[in-house]
Amino acid sequence: MATATDAGRRARDHGTVKVLGRVGMGCFGAVYVIVAYLAVQVAVGGGGQEADQTGALQEIAGTSFGAVVLWVLAVGLLAFGVWQLLMAGFSFQWVDKQHKRIFKKIGAGVRGVVGISLAIAAIRIATGSGSQSGDQKQKEMTGQLMELPAGRLLVGFGALVVIGAGVASIVSGVRKSFMHDLDPSELPNGSRRWVERLGMVGYAAKGVGIGIIGVLLGAAAIDSDAGEAGGLDSALRTLAEQPFGTALLIAVALGFAAFGIYCFAAARAHRT
């Protein structure tokens, strides 16, 4: 076990892994900036692509050098995913409380899975194989869970977990706890306050999106209808249907853009 742990830490600290992982975090941020653009399109009634990460990749595919950019993103996102998984297993020693360290590791593990999933989606789109939207995946997974014994309870529990993750993201933004994972000395002079503000807005907006996904999942469990579940695109369109929905959705979109820009700074200064 000790040998495996040492090997994992050496892999995490390897210069190439760290550089590729940081570049990948920038790619992850770029995807969120494009999601923000798609969310604004939905808000003003001109949304063509789905306003989620897969929709962002498809939006890129429609540009002049889309295939090349997708391959670059695929490599970067794959590296980001691997880096996050290594951090989930062997990092966050700077977090003093055990329960907080566990939550940090879980978050890194989730980001790792998301990064690798997005890399696979980018490859599929670049090669013309297509990729399921977040909504389709969510509905299928929910339907499969519903078919299991106590399926509605499982989906309901999952909804509570997702809502909890959304609340945790909002709390992280409000308390600025995300800054504990950054090394301020690695940030450009005079940029700390801006990075802090971008992270506050970005984490809060991301939490709102995650929370609405959890609410949709909960509605699916209550009504025993997997069709009511949905991914980020459904969450944003649900938000747009509320009173003052256009303004709310534009605010969330700006928050996504802020999170994407924050990721560029975090890519440079994130502790390992």
mmCIF file of C-alpha atoms in Angstrom:
data_model
loop_
_atom_site.group_PDB
_atom_site.id
_atom_site.type_symbol
_atom_site.label_atom_id
_atom_site.label_comp_id
_atom_site.label_asym_id
_atom_site.label_seq_id
_atom_site.Cartn_x
_atom_site.Cartn_y
_atom_site.Cartn_z
ATOM 1 C CA MET A 1 0.000 0.000 0.000
ATOM 2 C CA ALA A 2 2.815 2.393 0.920
ATOM 3 C CA THR A 3 4.532 1.672 -2.400
ATOM 4 C CA ALA A 4 1.335 2.391 -4.344
ATOM 5 C CA THR A 5 0.805 5.623 -2.400
ATOM 6 C CA ASP A 6 4.364 6.758 -3.070
ATOM 7 C CA ALA A 7 3.977 5.941 -6.762
ATOM 8 C CA GLY A 8 0.721 7.918 -6.916
ATOM 9 C CA ARG A 9 2.301 10.940 -5.271
ATOM 10 C CA ARG A 10 5.278 10.799 -7.612
ATOM 11 C CA ALA A 11 2.889 10.694 -10.578
ATOM 12 C CA ARG A 12 0.918 13.637 -9.145
ATOM 13 C CA ASP A 13 4.112 15.678 -8.687
ATOM 14 C CA HIS A 14 5.656 14.766 -12.027
ATOM 15 C CA GLY A 15 6.382 17.939 -13.975
ATOM 16 C CA THR A 16 4.692 16.805 -17.168
ATOM 17 C CA VAL A 17 1.549 15.672 -15.330
ATOM 18 C CA LYS A 18 1.311 18.986 -13.491
ATOM 19 C CA VAL A 19 1.800 21.078 -16.625
ATOM 20 C CA LEU A 20 -0.714 19.078 -18.661
ATOM 21 C CA GLY A 21 -3.163 19.093 -15.763
ATOM 22 C CA ARG A 22 -2.937 22.871 -15.422
ATOM 23 C CA VAL A 23 -3.379 23.342 -19.165
ATOM 24 C CA GLY A 24 -6.359 21.011 -18.938
ATOM 25 C CA MET A 25 -7.876 23.116 -16.167
ATOM 26 C CA GLY A 26 -7.687 26.058 -18.563
ATOM 27 C CA CYS A 27 -9.510 23.942 -21.145
ATOM 28 C CA PHE A 28 -12.141 23.126 -18.511
ATOM 29 C CA GLY A 29 -12.573 26.843 -17.920
ATOM 30 C CA ALA A 30 -12.884 27.516 -21.653
ATOM 31 C CA VAL A 31 -15.772 25.039 -21.853
ATOM 32 C CA TYR A 32 -17.609 26.953 -19.118
ATOM 33 C CA VAL A 33 -17.112 30.240 -20.950
ATOM 34 C CA ILE A 34 -18.768 28.733 -24.021
ATOM 35 C CA VAL A 35 -21.573 27.292 -21.855
ATOM 36 C CA ALA A 36 -22.107 30.844 -20.595
ATOM 37 C CA TYR A 37 -22.464 32.050 -24.190
ATOM 38 C CA LEU A 38 -24.977 29.285 -24.946
ATOM 39 C CA ALA A 39 -26.940 30.144 -21.786
ATOM 40 C CA VAL A 40 -27.233 33.754 -22.935
ATOM 41 C CA GLN A 41 -28.488 32.477 -26.285
ATOM 42 C CA VAL A 42 -31.192 30.519 -24.463
ATOM 43 C CA ALA A 43 -32.080 33.592 -22.395
ATOM 44 C CA VAL A 44 -32.644 35.760 -25.470
ATOM 45 C CA GLY A 45 -34.507 33.035 -27.339
ATOM 46 C CA GLY A 46 -31.821 32.160 -29.867
ATOM 47 C CA GLY A 47 -30.418 28.981 -28.370
ATOM 48 C CA GLY A 48 -29.478 26.435 -31.031
ATOM 49 C CA GLN A 49 -27.087 24.188 -29.121
ATOM 50 C CA GLU A 50 -27.922 22.723 -25.748
ATOM 51 C CA ALA A 51 -26.554 24.943 -22.992
ATOM 52 C CA ASP A 52 -24.298 22.367 -21.358
ATOM 53 C CA GLN A 53 -20.742 21.090 -21.690
ATOM 54 C CA THR A 54 -21.563 18.782 -24.603
ATOM 55 C CA GLY A 55 -23.366 21.639 -26.339
ATOM 56 C CA ALA A 56 -20.241 23.756 -25.885
ATOM 57 C CA LEU A 57 -18.142 21.081 -27.601
ATOM 58 C CA GLN A 58 -20.646 20.883 -30.456
ATOM 59 C CA GLU A 59 -20.546 24.663 -30.769
ATOM 60 C CA ILE A 60 -16.769 24.440 -31.184
ATOM 61 C CA ALA A 61 -17.188 21.698 -33.795
ATOM 62 C CA GLY A 62 -19.152 24.129 -35.962
ATOM 63 C CA THR A 63 -16.263 26.597 -36.252
ATOM 64 C CA SER A 64 -13.645 26.691 -39.031
ATOM 65 C CA PHE A 65 -10.953 24.841 -37.090
ATOM 66 C CA GLY A 66 -13.396 22.977 -34.866
ATOM 67 C CA ALA A 67 -11.898 19.506 -35.271
ATOM 68 C CA VAL A 68 -8.388 20.703 -34.391
ATOM 69 C CA VAL A 69 -9.626 22.639 -31.361
ATOM 70 C CA LEU A 70 -11.651 19.640 -30.187
ATOM 71 C CA TRP A 71 -8.592 17.387 -30.291
ATOM 72 C CA VAL A 72 -6.602 19.950 -28.299
ATOM 73 C CA LEU A 73 -9.428 20.170 -25.783
ATOM 74 C CA ALA A 74 -9.690 16.385 -25.623
ATOM 75 C CA VAL A 75 -6.016 16.037 -24.682
ATOM 76 C CA GLY A 76 -6.256 18.884 -22.192
ATOM 77 C CA LEU A 77 -9.456 17.628 -20.570
ATOM 78 C CA LEU A 78 -8.100 14.098 -20.337
ATOM 79 C CA ALA A 79 -4.969 15.417 -18.625
ATOM 80 C CA PHE A 80 -7.122 17.518 -16.304
ATOM 81 C CA GLY A 81 -9.221 14.493 -15.417
ATOM 82 C CA VAL A 82 -6.198 12.333 -14.619
ATOM 83 C CA TRP A 83 -4.622 15.150 -12.587
ATOM 84 C CA GLN A 84 -7.793 15.576 -10.536
ATOM 85 C CA LEU A 85 -8.068 11.841 -9.894
ATOM 86 C CA LEU A 86 -4.464 11.798 -8.678
ATOM 87 C CA MET A 87 -5.247 14.728 -6.399
ATOM 88 C CA ALA A 88 -8.325 12.905 -5.119
ATOM 89 C CA GLY A 89 -6.133 9.998 -4.130
ATOM 90 C CA PHE A 90 -2.952 11.678 -2.914
ATOM 91 C CA SER A 91 -3.416 15.394 -2.263
ATOM 92 C CA PHE A 92 -5.032 18.114 -0.084
ATOM 93 C CA GLN A 93 -2.541 17.701 2.761
ATOM 94 C CA TRP A 94 -2.882 21.458 3.383
ATOM 95 C CA VAL A 95 -6.486 20.949 4.560
ATOM 96 C CA ASP A 96 -6.245 20.544 8.327
ATOM 97 C CA LYS A 97 -9.644 18.981 9.147
ATOM 98 C CA GLN A 98 -10.234 15.383 8.082
ATOM 99 C CA HIS A 99 -13.875 15.780 7.024
ATOM 100 C CA LYS A 100 -13.035 18.807 4.886
ATOM 101 C CA ARG A 101 -10.168 16.898 3.274
ATOM 102 C CA ILE A 102 -12.573 14.067 2.416
ATOM 103 C CA PHE A 103 -15.004 16.483 0.770
ATOM 104 C CA LYS A 104 -12.138 18.062 -1.176
ATOM 105 C CA LYS A 105 -11.046 14.648 -2.390
ATOM 106 C CA ILE A 106 -14.590 13.740 -3.418
ATOM 107 C CA GLY A 107 -14.874 17.002 -5.340
ATOM 108 C CA ALA A 108 -11.587 16.347 -7.123
ATOM 109 C CA GLY A 109 -12.738 12.826 -7.971
ATOM 110 C CA VAL A 110 -15.968 14.150 -9.477
ATOM 111 C CA ARG A 111 -14.036 16.750 -11.508
ATOM 112 C CA GLY A 112 -11.738 13.984 -12.683
ATOM 113 C CA VAL A 113 -14.627 11.884 -13.957
ATOM 114 C CA VAL A 114 -16.244 14.922 -15.590
ATOM 115 C CA GLY A 115 -12.970 15.906 -17.259
ATOM 116 C CA ILE A 116 -12.426 12.436 -18.713
ATOM 117 C CA SER A 117 -16.085 12.214 -19.815
ATOM 118 C CA LEU A 118 -15.788 15.557 -21.614
ATOM 119 C CA ALA A 119 -12.550 14.407 -23.260
ATOM 120 C CA ILE A 120 -14.334 11.304 -24.572
ATOM 121 C CA ALA A 121 -17.244 13.448 -25.784
ATOM 122 C CA ALA A 122 -14.817 15.786 -27.581
ATOM 123 C CA ILE A 123 -13.158 12.828 -29.325
ATOM 124 C CA ARG A 124 -16.512 11.384 -30.383
ATOM 125 C CA ILE A 125 -17.658 14.713 -31.791
ATOM 126 C CA ALA A 126 -14.317 15.320 -33.532
ATOM 127 C CA THR A 127 -14.455 11.893 -35.199
ATOM 128 C CA GLY A 128 -18.089 12.291 -36.214
ATOM 129 C CA SER A 129 -19.321 9.580 -33.854
ATOM 130 C CA GLY A 130 -21.657 11.985 -32.070
ATOM 131 C CA SER A 131 -22.255 12.289 -28.352
ATOM 132 C CA GLN A 132 -25.294 12.182 -26.116
ATOM 133 C CA SER A 133 -26.391 15.433 -24.552
ATOM 134 C CA GLY A 134 -26.315 15.847 -20.795
ATOM 135 C CA ASP A 135 -30.116 15.725 -20.735
ATOM 136 C CA GLN A 136 -30.230 12.412 -22.599
ATOM 137 C CA LYS A 137 -27.635 10.854 -20.300
ATOM 138 C CA GLN A 138 -29.444 12.084 -17.207
ATOM 139 C CA LYS A 139 -32.794 10.719 -18.362
ATOM 140 C CA GLU A 140 -31.306 7.341 -19.291
ATOM 141 C CA MET A 141 -29.449 6.969 -16.002
ATOM 142 C CA THR A 142 -32.547 7.989 -14.059
ATOM 143 C CA GLY A 143 -34.671 5.507 -16.000
ATOM 144 C CA GLN A 144 -32.211 2.692 -15.285
ATOM 145 C CA LEU A 145 -32.224 3.535 -11.578
ATOM 146 C CA MET A 146 -36.035 3.632 -11.554
ATOM 147 C CA GLU A 147 -36.112 0.028 -12.764
ATOM 148 C CA LEU A 148 -34.153 -1.194 -9.732
ATOM 149 C CA PRO A 149 -35.809 -2.281 -6.481
ATOM 150 C CA ALA A 150 -36.515 0.868 -4.458
ATOM 151 C CA GLY A 151 -35.516 2.791 -7.565
ATOM 152 C CA ARG A 152 -37.512 5.893 -6.655
ATOM 153 C CA LEU A 153 -35.800 6.034 -3.269
ATOM 154 C CA LEU A 154 -32.390 5.750 -4.932
ATOM 155 C CA VAL A 155 -33.230 8.562 -7.348
ATOM 156 C CA GLY A 156 -34.587 10.642 -4.482
ATOM 157 C CA PHE A 157 -31.410 10.084 -2.481
ATOM 158 C CA GLY A 158 -29.386 11.021 -5.540
ATOM 159 C CA ALA A 159 -31.412 14.226 -5.841
ATOM 160 C CA LEU A 160 -30.575 15.152 -2.255
ATOM 161 C CA VAL A 161 -26.877 14.498 -2.896
ATOM 162 C CA VAL A 162 -26.908 16.682 -6.025
ATOM 163 C CA ILE A 163 -28.780 19.477 -4.250
ATOM 164 C CA GLY A 164 -26.270 19.209 -1.399
ATOM 165 C CA ALA A 165 -23.411 19.547 -3.892
ATOM 166 C CA GLY A 166 -25.048 22.665 -5.304
ATOM 167 C CA VAL A 167 -25.450 24.188 -1.848
ATOM 168 C CA ALA A 168 -21.820 23.315 -1.038
ATOM 169 C CA SER A 169 -20.667 25.125 -4.186
ATOM 170 C CA ILE A 170 -22.669 28.219 -3.241
ATOM 171 C CA VAL A 171 -21.289 28.124 0.322
ATOM 172 C CA SER A 172 -17.758 27.765 -1.058
ATOM 173 C CA GLY A 173 -18.333 30.876 -3.142
ATOM 174 C CA VAL A 174 -19.799 32.889 -0.271
ATOM 175 C CA ARG A 175 -17.093 31.876 2.204
ATOM 176 C CA LYS A 176 -14.322 32.095 -0.413
ATOM 177 C CA SER A 177 -13.012 28.737 0.815
ATOM 178 C CA PHE A 178 -11.880 27.890 -2.735
ATOM 179 C CA MET A 179 -9.015 30.343 -2.185
ATOM 180 C CA HIS A 180 -7.465 27.915 0.332
ATOM 181 C CA ASP A 181 -6.618 25.645 -2.612
ATOM 182 C CA LEU A 182 -4.624 28.367 -4.364
ATOM 183 C CA ASP A 183 -1.091 29.561 -3.704
ATOM 184 C CA PRO A 184 -1.411 33.393 -3.741
ATOM 185 C CA SER A 185 2.293 33.787 -4.528
ATOM 186 C CA GLU A 186 1.661 32.155 -7.920
ATOM 187 C CA LEU A 187 -0.965 34.744 -8.905
ATOM 188 C CA PRO A 188 0.099 37.833 -10.893
ATOM 189 C CA ASN A 189 0.667 40.918 -8.753
ATOM 190 C CA GLY A 190 -2.554 42.721 -7.886
ATOM 191 C CA SER A 191 -4.796 39.948 -9.242
ATOM 192 C CA ARG A 192 -5.784 38.215 -5.993
ATOM 193 C CA ARG A 193 -8.884 40.362 -5.394
ATOM 194 C CA TRP A 194 -10.152 39.822 -8.934
ATOM 195 C CA VAL A 195 -9.530 36.082 -8.770
ATOM 196 C CA GLU A 196 -11.396 35.988 -5.460
ATOM 197 C CA ARG A 197 -14.375 37.871 -6.881
ATOM 198 C CA LEU A 198 -14.516 35.719 -10.009
ATOM 199 C CA GLY A 199 -14.436 32.583 -7.881
ATOM 200 C CA MET A 200 -17.181 33.857 -5.578
ATOM 201 C CA VAL A 201 -19.528 34.600 -8.469
ATOM 202 C CA GLY A 202 -18.520 31.498 -10.410
ATOM 203 C CA TYR A 203 -18.954 28.982 -7.606
ATOM 204 C CA ALA A 204 -22.308 30.502 -6.650
ATOM 205 C CA ALA A 205 -23.592 30.316 -10.245
ATOM 206 C CA LYS A 206 -22.320 26.766 -10.654
ATOM 207 C CA GLY A 207 -24.081 25.832 -7.426
ATOM 208 C CA VAL A 208 -27.373 27.244 -8.709
ATOM 209 C CA GLY A 209 -27.113 25.133 -11.863
ATOM 210 C CA ILE A 210 -26.251 21.973 -9.917
ATOM 211 C CA GLY A 211 -29.038 22.622 -7.425
ATOM 212 C CA ILE A 212 -31.697 22.914 -10.134
ATOM 213 C CA ILE A 213 -30.489 19.630 -11.656
ATOM 214 C CA GLY A 214 -31.056 18.077 -8.231
ATOM 215 C CA VAL A 215 -34.558 19.555 -8.033
ATOM 216 C CA LEU A 216 -35.421 18.095 -11.455
ATOM 217 C CA LEU A 217 -34.103 14.724 -10.295
ATOM 218 C CA GLY A 218 -36.233 14.973 -7.177
ATOM 219 C CA ALA A 219 -39.323 15.735 -9.273
ATOM 220 C CA ALA A 220 -38.589 12.639 -11.370
ATOM 221 C CA ALA A 221 -38.430 10.529 -8.192
ATOM 222 C CA ILE A 222 -41.682 11.952 -6.802
ATOM 223 C CA ASP A 223 -43.622 11.473 -10.046
ATOM 224 C CA SER A 224 -41.821 8.243 -11.003
ATOM 225 C CA ASP A 225 -41.073 9.783 -14.403
ATOM 226 C CA ALA A 226 -37.496 9.701 -15.666
ATOM 227 C CA GLY A 227 -38.482 12.174 -18.384
ATOM 228 C CA GLU A 228 -38.645 14.929 -15.771
ATOM 229 C CA ALA A 229 -34.944 14.559 -14.991
ATOM 230 C CA GLY A 230 -32.440 16.571 -16.944
ATOM 231 C CA GLY A 231 -28.928 17.920 -17.135
ATOM 232 C CA LEU A 232 -27.586 21.446 -17.150
ATOM 233 C CA ASP A 233 -29.497 22.468 -20.273
ATOM 234 C CA SER A 234 -32.838 21.487 -18.720
ATOM 235 C CA ALA A 235 -31.860 23.254 -15.502
ATOM 236 C CA LEU A 236 -31.106 26.497 -17.300
ATOM 237 C CA ARG A 237 -34.261 26.336 -19.415
ATOM 238 C CA THR A 238 -36.284 25.670 -16.249
ATOM 239 C CA LEU A 239 -34.720 28.760 -14.710
ATOM 240 C CA ALA A 240 -35.602 30.781 -17.807
ATOM 241 C CA GLU A 241 -39.285 29.821 -17.401
ATOM 242 C CA GLN A 242 -39.502 31.368 -13.927
ATOM 243 C CA PRO A 243 -40.623 34.951 -13.171
ATOM 244 C CA PHE A 244 -37.767 37.249 -14.217
ATOM 245 C CA GLY A 245 -36.243 34.118 -15.754
ATOM 246 C CA THR A 246 -34.401 35.920 -18.536
ATOM 247 C CA ALA A 247 -32.598 38.189 -16.085
ATOM 248 C CA LEU A 248 -31.857 35.267 -13.753
ATOM 249 C CA LEU A 249 -30.483 33.143 -16.578
ATOM 250 C CA ILE A 250 -28.264 35.944 -17.855
ATOM 251 C CA ALA A 251 -26.956 36.426 -14.298
ATOM 252 C CA VAL A 252 -26.162 32.706 -14.033
ATOM 253 C CA ALA A 253 -24.539 32.797 -17.475
ATOM 254 C CA LEU A 254 -22.278 35.631 -16.357
ATOM 255 C CA GLY A 255 -21.448 33.529 -13.313
ATOM 256 C CA PHE A 256 -20.447 30.613 -15.548
ATOM 257 C CA ALA A 257 -18.210 32.939 -17.517
ATOM 258 C CA ALA A 258 -16.687 34.149 -14.247
ATOM 259 C CA PHE A 259 -16.040 30.550 -13.199
ATOM 260 C CA GLY A 260 -14.393 29.809 -16.528
ATOM 261 C CA ILE A 261 -12.076 32.801 -16.181
ATOM 262 C CA TYR A 262 -11.380 31.841 -12.571
ATOM 263 C CA CYS A 263 -10.253 28.417 -13.817
ATOM 264 C CA PHE A 264 -7.560 30.121 -15.926
ATOM 265 C CA ALA A 265 -6.120 31.701 -12.782
ATOM 266 C CA ALA A 266 -6.577 28.519 -10.724
ATOM 267 C CA ALA A 267 -4.726 26.548 -13.396
ATOM 268 C CA ARG A 268 -1.654 28.606 -12.601
ATOM 269 C CA ALA A 269 -1.929 28.822 -8.822
ATOM 270 C CA HIS A 270 -3.689 25.633 -7.671
ATOM 271 C CA ARG A 271 -1.863 23.771 -4.935
ATOM 272 C CA THR A 272 -0.865 20.181 -5.625
#
